[in-house]
PDB file of C-alpha atoms in Angstrom:
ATOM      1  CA  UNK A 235       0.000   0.000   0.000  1.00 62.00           C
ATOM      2  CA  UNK A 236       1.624   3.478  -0.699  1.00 70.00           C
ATOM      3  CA  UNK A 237       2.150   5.871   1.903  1.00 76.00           C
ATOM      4  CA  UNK A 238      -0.836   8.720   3.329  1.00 86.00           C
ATOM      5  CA  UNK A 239      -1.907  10.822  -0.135  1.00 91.00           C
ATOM      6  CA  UNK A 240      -2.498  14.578   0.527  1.00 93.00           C
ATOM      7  CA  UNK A 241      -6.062  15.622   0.219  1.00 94.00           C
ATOM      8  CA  UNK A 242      -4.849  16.764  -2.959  1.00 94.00           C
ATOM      9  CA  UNK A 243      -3.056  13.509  -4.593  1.00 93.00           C
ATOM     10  CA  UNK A 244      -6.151  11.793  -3.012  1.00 95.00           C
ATOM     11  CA  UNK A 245      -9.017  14.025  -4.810  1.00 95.00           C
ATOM     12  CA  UNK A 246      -6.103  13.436  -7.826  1.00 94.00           C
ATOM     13  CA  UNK A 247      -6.805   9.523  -7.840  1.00 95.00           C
ATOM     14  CA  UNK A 248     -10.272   9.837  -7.476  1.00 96.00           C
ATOM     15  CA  UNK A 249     -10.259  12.310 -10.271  1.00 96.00           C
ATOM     16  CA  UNK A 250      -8.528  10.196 -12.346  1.00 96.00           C
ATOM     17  CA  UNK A 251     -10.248   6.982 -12.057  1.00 97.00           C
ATOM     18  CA  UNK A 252     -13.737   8.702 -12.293  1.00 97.00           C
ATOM     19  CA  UNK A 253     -12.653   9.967 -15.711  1.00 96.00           C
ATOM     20  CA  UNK A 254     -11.028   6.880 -17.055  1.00 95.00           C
ATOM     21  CA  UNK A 255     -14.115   4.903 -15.415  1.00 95.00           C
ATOM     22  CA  UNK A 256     -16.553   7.566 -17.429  1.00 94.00           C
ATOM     23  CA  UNK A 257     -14.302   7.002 -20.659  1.00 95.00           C
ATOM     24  CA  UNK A 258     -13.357   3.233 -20.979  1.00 95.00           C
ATOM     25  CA  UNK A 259     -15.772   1.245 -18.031  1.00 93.00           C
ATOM     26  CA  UNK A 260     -19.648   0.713 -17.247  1.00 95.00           C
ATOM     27  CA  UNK A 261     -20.752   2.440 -14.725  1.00 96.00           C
ATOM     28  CA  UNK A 262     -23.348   0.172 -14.408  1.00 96.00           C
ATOM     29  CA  UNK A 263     -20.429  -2.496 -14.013  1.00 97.00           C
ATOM     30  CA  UNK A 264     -19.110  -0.326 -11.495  1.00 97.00           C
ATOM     31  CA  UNK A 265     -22.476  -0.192  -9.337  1.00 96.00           C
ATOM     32  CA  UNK A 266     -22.492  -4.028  -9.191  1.00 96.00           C
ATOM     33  CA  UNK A 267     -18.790  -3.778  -8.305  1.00 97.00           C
ATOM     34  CA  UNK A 268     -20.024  -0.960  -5.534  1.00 96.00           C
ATOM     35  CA  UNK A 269     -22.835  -3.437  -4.291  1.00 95.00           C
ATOM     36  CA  UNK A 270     -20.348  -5.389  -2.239  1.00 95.00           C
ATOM     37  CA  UNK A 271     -20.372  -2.754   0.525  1.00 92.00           C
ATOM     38  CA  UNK A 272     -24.181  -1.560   1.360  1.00 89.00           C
ATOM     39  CA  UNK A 273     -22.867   2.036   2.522  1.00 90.00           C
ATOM     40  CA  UNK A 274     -24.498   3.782  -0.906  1.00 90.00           C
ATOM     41  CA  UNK A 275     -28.328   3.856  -0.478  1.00 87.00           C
ATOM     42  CA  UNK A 276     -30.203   2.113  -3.106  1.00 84.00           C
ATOM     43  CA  UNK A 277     -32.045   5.034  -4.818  1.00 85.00           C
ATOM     44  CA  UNK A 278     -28.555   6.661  -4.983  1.00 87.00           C
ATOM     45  CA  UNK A 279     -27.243   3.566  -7.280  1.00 88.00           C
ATOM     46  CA  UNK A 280     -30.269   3.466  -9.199  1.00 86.00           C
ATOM     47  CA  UNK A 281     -30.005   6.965 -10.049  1.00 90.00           C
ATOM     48  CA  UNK A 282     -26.371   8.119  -9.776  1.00 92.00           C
ATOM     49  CA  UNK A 283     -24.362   8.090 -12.971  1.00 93.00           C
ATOM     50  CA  UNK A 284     -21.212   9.986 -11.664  1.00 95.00           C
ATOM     51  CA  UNK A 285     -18.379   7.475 -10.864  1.00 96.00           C
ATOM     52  CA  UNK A 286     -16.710  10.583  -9.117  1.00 96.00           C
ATOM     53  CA  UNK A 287     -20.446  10.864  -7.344  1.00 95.00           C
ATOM     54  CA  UNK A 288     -19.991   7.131  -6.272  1.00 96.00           C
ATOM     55  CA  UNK A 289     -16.057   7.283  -5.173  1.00 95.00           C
ATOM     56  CA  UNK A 290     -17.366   9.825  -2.775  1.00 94.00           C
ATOM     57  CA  UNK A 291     -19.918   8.081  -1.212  1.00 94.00           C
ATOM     58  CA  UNK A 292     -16.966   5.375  -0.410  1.00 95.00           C
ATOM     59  CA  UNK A 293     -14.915   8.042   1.327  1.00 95.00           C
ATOM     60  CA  UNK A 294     -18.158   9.323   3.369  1.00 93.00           C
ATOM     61  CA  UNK A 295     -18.676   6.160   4.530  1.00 94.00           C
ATOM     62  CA  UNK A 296     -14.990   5.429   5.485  1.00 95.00           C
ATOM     63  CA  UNK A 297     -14.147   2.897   2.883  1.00 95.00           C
ATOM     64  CA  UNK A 298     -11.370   4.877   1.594  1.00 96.00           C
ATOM     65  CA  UNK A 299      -9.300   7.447   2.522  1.00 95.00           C
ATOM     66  CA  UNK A 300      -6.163   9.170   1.663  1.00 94.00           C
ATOM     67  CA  UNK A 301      -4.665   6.685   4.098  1.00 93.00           C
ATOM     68  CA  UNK A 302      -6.366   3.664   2.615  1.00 93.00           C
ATOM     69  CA  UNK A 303      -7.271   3.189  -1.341  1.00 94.00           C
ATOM     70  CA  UNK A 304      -6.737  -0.616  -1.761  1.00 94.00           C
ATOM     71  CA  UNK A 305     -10.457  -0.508  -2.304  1.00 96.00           C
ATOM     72  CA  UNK A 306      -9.954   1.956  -4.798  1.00 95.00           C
ATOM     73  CA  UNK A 307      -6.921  -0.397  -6.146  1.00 95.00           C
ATOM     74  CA  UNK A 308      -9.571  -3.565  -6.299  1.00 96.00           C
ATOM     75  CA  UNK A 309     -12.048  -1.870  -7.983  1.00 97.00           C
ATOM     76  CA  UNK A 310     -10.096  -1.018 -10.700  1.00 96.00           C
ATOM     77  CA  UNK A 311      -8.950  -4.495 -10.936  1.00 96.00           C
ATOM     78  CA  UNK A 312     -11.937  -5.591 -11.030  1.00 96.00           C
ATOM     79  CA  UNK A 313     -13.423  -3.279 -13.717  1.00 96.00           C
ATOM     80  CA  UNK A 314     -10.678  -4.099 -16.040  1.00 94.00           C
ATOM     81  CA  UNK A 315      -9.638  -0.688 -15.970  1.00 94.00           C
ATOM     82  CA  UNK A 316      -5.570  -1.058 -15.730  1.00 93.00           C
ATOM     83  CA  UNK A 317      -5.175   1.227 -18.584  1.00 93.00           C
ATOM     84  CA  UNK A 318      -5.557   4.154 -15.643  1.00 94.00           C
ATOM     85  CA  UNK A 319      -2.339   2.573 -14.309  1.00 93.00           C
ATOM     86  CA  UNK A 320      -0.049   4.284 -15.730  1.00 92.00           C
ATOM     87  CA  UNK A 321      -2.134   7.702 -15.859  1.00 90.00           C
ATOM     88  CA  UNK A 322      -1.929   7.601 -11.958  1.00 91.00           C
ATOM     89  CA  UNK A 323       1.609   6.484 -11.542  1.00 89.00           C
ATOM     90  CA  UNK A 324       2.724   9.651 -13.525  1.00 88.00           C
ATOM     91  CA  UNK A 325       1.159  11.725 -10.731  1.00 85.00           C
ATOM     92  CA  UNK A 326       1.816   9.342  -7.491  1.00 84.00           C
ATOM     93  CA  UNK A 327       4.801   7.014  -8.449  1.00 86.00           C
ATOM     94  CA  UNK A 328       4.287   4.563  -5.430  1.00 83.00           C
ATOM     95  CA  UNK A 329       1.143   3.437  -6.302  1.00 85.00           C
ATOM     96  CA  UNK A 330       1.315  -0.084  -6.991  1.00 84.00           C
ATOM     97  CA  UNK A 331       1.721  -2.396  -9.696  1.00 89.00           C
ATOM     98  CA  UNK A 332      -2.143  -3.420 -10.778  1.00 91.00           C
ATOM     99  CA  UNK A 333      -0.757  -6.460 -12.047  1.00 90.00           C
ATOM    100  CA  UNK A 334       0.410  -8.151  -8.790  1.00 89.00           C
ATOM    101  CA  UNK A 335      -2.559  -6.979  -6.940  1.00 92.00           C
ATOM    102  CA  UNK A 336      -4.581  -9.819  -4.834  1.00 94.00           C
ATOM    103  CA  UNK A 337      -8.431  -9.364  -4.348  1.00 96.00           C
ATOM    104  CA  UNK A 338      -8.977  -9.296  -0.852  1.00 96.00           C
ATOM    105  CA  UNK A 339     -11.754  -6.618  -0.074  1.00 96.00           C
ATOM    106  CA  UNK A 340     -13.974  -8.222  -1.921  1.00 97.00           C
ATOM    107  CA  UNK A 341     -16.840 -11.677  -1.630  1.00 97.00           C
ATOM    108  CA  UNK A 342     -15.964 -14.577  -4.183  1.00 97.00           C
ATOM    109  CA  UNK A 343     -19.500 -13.409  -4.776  1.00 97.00           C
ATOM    110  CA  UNK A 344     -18.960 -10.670  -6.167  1.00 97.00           C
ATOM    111  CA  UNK A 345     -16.343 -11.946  -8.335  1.00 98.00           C
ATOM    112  CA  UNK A 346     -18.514 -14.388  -9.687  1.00 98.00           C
ATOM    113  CA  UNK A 347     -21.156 -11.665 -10.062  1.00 98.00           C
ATOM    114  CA  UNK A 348     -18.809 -10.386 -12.453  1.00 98.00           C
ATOM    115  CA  UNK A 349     -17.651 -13.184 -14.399  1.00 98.00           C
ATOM    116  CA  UNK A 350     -21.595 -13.795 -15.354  1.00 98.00           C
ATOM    117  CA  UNK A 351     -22.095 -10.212 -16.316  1.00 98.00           C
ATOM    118  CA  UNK A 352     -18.860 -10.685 -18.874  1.00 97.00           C
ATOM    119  CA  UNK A 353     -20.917 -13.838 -20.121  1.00 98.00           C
ATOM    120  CA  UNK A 354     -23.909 -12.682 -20.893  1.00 97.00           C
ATOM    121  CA  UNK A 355     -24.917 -12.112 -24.060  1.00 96.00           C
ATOM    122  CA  UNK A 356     -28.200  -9.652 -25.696  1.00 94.00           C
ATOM    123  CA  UNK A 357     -30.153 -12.806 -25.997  1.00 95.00           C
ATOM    124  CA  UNK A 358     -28.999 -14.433 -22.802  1.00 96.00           C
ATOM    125  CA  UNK A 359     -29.757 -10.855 -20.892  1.00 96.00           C
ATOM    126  CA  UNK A 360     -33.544 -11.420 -22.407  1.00 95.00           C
ATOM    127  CA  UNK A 361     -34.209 -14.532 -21.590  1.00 96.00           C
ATOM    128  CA  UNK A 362     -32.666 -14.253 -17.788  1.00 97.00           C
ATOM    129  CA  UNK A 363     -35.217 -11.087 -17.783  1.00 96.00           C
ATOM    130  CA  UNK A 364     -38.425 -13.086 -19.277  1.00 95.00           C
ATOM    131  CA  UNK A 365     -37.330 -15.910 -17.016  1.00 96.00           C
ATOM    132  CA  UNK A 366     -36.938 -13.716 -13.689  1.00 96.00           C
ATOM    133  CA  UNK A 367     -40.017 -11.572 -14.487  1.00 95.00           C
ATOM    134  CA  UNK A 368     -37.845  -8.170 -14.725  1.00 94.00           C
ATOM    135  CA  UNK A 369     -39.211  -5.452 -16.886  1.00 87.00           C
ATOM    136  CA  UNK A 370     -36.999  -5.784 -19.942  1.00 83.00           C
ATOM    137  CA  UNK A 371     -36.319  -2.263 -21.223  1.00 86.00           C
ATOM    138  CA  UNK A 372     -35.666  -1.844 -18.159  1.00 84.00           C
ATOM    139  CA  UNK A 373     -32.529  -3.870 -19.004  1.00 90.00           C
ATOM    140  CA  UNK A 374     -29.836  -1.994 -20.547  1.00 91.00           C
ATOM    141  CA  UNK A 375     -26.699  -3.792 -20.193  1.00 95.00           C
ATOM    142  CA  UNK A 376     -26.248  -6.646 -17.950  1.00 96.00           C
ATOM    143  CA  UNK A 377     -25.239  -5.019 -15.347  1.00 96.00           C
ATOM    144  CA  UNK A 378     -28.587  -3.659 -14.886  1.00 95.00           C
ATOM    145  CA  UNK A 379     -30.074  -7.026 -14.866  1.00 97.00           C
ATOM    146  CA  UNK A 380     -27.773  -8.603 -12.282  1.00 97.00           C
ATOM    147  CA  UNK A 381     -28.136  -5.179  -9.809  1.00 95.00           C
ATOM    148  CA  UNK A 382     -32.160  -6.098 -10.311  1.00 94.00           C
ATOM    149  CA  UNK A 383     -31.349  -9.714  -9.595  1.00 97.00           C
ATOM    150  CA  UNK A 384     -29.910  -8.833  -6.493  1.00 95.00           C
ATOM    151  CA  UNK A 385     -32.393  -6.471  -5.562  1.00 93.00           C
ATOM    152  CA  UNK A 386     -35.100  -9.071  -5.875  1.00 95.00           C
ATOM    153  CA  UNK A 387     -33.231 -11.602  -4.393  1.00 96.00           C
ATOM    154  CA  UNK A 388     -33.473 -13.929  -7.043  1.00 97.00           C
ATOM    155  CA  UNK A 389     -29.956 -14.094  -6.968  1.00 97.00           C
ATOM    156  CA  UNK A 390     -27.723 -13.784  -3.795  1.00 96.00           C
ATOM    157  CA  UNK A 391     -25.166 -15.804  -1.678  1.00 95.00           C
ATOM    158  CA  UNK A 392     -26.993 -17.702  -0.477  1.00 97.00           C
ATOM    159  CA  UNK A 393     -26.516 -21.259  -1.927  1.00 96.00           C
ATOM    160  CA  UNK A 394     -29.670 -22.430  -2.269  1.00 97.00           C
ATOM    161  CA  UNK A 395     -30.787 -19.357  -4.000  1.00 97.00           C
ATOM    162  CA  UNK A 396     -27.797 -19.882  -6.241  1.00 97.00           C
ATOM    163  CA  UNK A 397     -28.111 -23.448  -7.325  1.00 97.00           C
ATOM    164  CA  UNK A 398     -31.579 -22.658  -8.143  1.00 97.00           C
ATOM    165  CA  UNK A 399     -30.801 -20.407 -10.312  1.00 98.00           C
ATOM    166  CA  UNK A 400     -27.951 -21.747 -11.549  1.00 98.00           C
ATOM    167  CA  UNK A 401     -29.946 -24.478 -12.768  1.00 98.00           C
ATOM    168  CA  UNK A 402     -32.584 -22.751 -14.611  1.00 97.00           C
ATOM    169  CA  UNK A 403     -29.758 -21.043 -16.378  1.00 98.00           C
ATOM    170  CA  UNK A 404     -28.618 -24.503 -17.223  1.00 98.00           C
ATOM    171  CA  UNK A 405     -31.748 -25.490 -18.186  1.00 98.00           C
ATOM    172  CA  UNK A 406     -32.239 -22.920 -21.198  1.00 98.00           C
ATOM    173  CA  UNK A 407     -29.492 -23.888 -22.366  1.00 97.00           C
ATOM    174  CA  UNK A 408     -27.121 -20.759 -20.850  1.00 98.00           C
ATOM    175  CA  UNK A 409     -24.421 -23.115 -19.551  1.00 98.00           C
ATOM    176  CA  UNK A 410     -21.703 -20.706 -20.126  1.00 98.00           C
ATOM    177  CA  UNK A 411     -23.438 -18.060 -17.671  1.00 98.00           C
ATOM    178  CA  UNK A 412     -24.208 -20.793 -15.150  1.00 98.00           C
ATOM    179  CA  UNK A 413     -20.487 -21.492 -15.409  1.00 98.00           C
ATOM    180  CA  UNK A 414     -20.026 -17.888 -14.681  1.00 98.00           C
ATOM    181  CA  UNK A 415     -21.580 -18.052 -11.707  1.00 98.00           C
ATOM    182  CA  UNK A 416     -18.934 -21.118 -10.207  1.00 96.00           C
ATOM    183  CA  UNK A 417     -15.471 -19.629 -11.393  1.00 96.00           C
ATOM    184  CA  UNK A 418     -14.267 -18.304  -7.366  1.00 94.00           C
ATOM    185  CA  UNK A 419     -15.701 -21.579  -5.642  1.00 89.00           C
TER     186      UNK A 419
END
């Protein structure tokens, strides 16, 4: 972990990964990413579309700090957004190597939350909708569909609520998302 940021190399970061979140990620993705911790209120995620808006509500709630951004550090790890890598180590040359970072902040859940999201496909985001009774223009991206899975709880930690659904993803044929779903056992 680098050494304590100044509030100003801190709002830098956050800066920086907002804009290269807003350019190159999902913020959608991000939200399901952001779902791990329940510190932002619900109507916020539904309706928030600032990544910068988002970061903050991390930092409010203590997640992060200028002392502490390996949250920060997993979440762009976990976005696939290493392209803001080298952006940041311009400005702050001790922050660390993306490539040798370990996910530790957050559920194997969540991991596989985003593994399924990668594997789902137009027709595969229709059918989980049809299947799951979710409004489907409602359903932008997938993101949008797994942050209204969870919301319903129709698809959670919980095991049994898992299998279940793993298996009727099996069972219309969506092996490859079901698969998803099992990649951090």
């Amino acid at each position: 972990m680098p050494p304590e940021m100044s509030p100003l190399q801190f709002n830098q970061l956050l800066e920086d990964v907002s804009a290269w979140w807003e350019e190159h990620g999902n913020v959608n993705m991000l939200k399901v990413i952001l779902s791990e911790f329940k510190v932002i209120p619900v109507t916020v995620m539904e309706d928030e579309s600032d990544p910068h808006f988002l970061f903050n509500q991390l930092r409010g709630s203590g997640l992060i700090s200028r002392a502490n951004i390996d949250v920060i550090i997993e979440i762009i790890v976990l976005g696939g957004q290493t392209g803001v890598e080298s952006k940041i180590q311009k400005k702050l040359p001790t922050f660390p190597r993306l490539n040798e970072v370990e996910i530790k902040k957050f559920s194997k859940h969540r991991q596989n939350l985003l593994e399924f999201g990668k594997a789902i496909n137009k027709r595969s985001r229709k059918c989980i909708g049809r299947l799951c009774n979710l409004f489907l223009r409602d359903l932008k991206d997938e993101w949008i569909l797994i942050l209204k899975l969870e919301r319903s709880h129709q698809l959670t930690e919980d095991p049994k609520v898992k299998e279940a659904f793993v298996k009727i993803l099996t069972e219309n044929g969506m092996v490859v998302e079901a698969n998803a779903l099992n990649t951090f056992p």
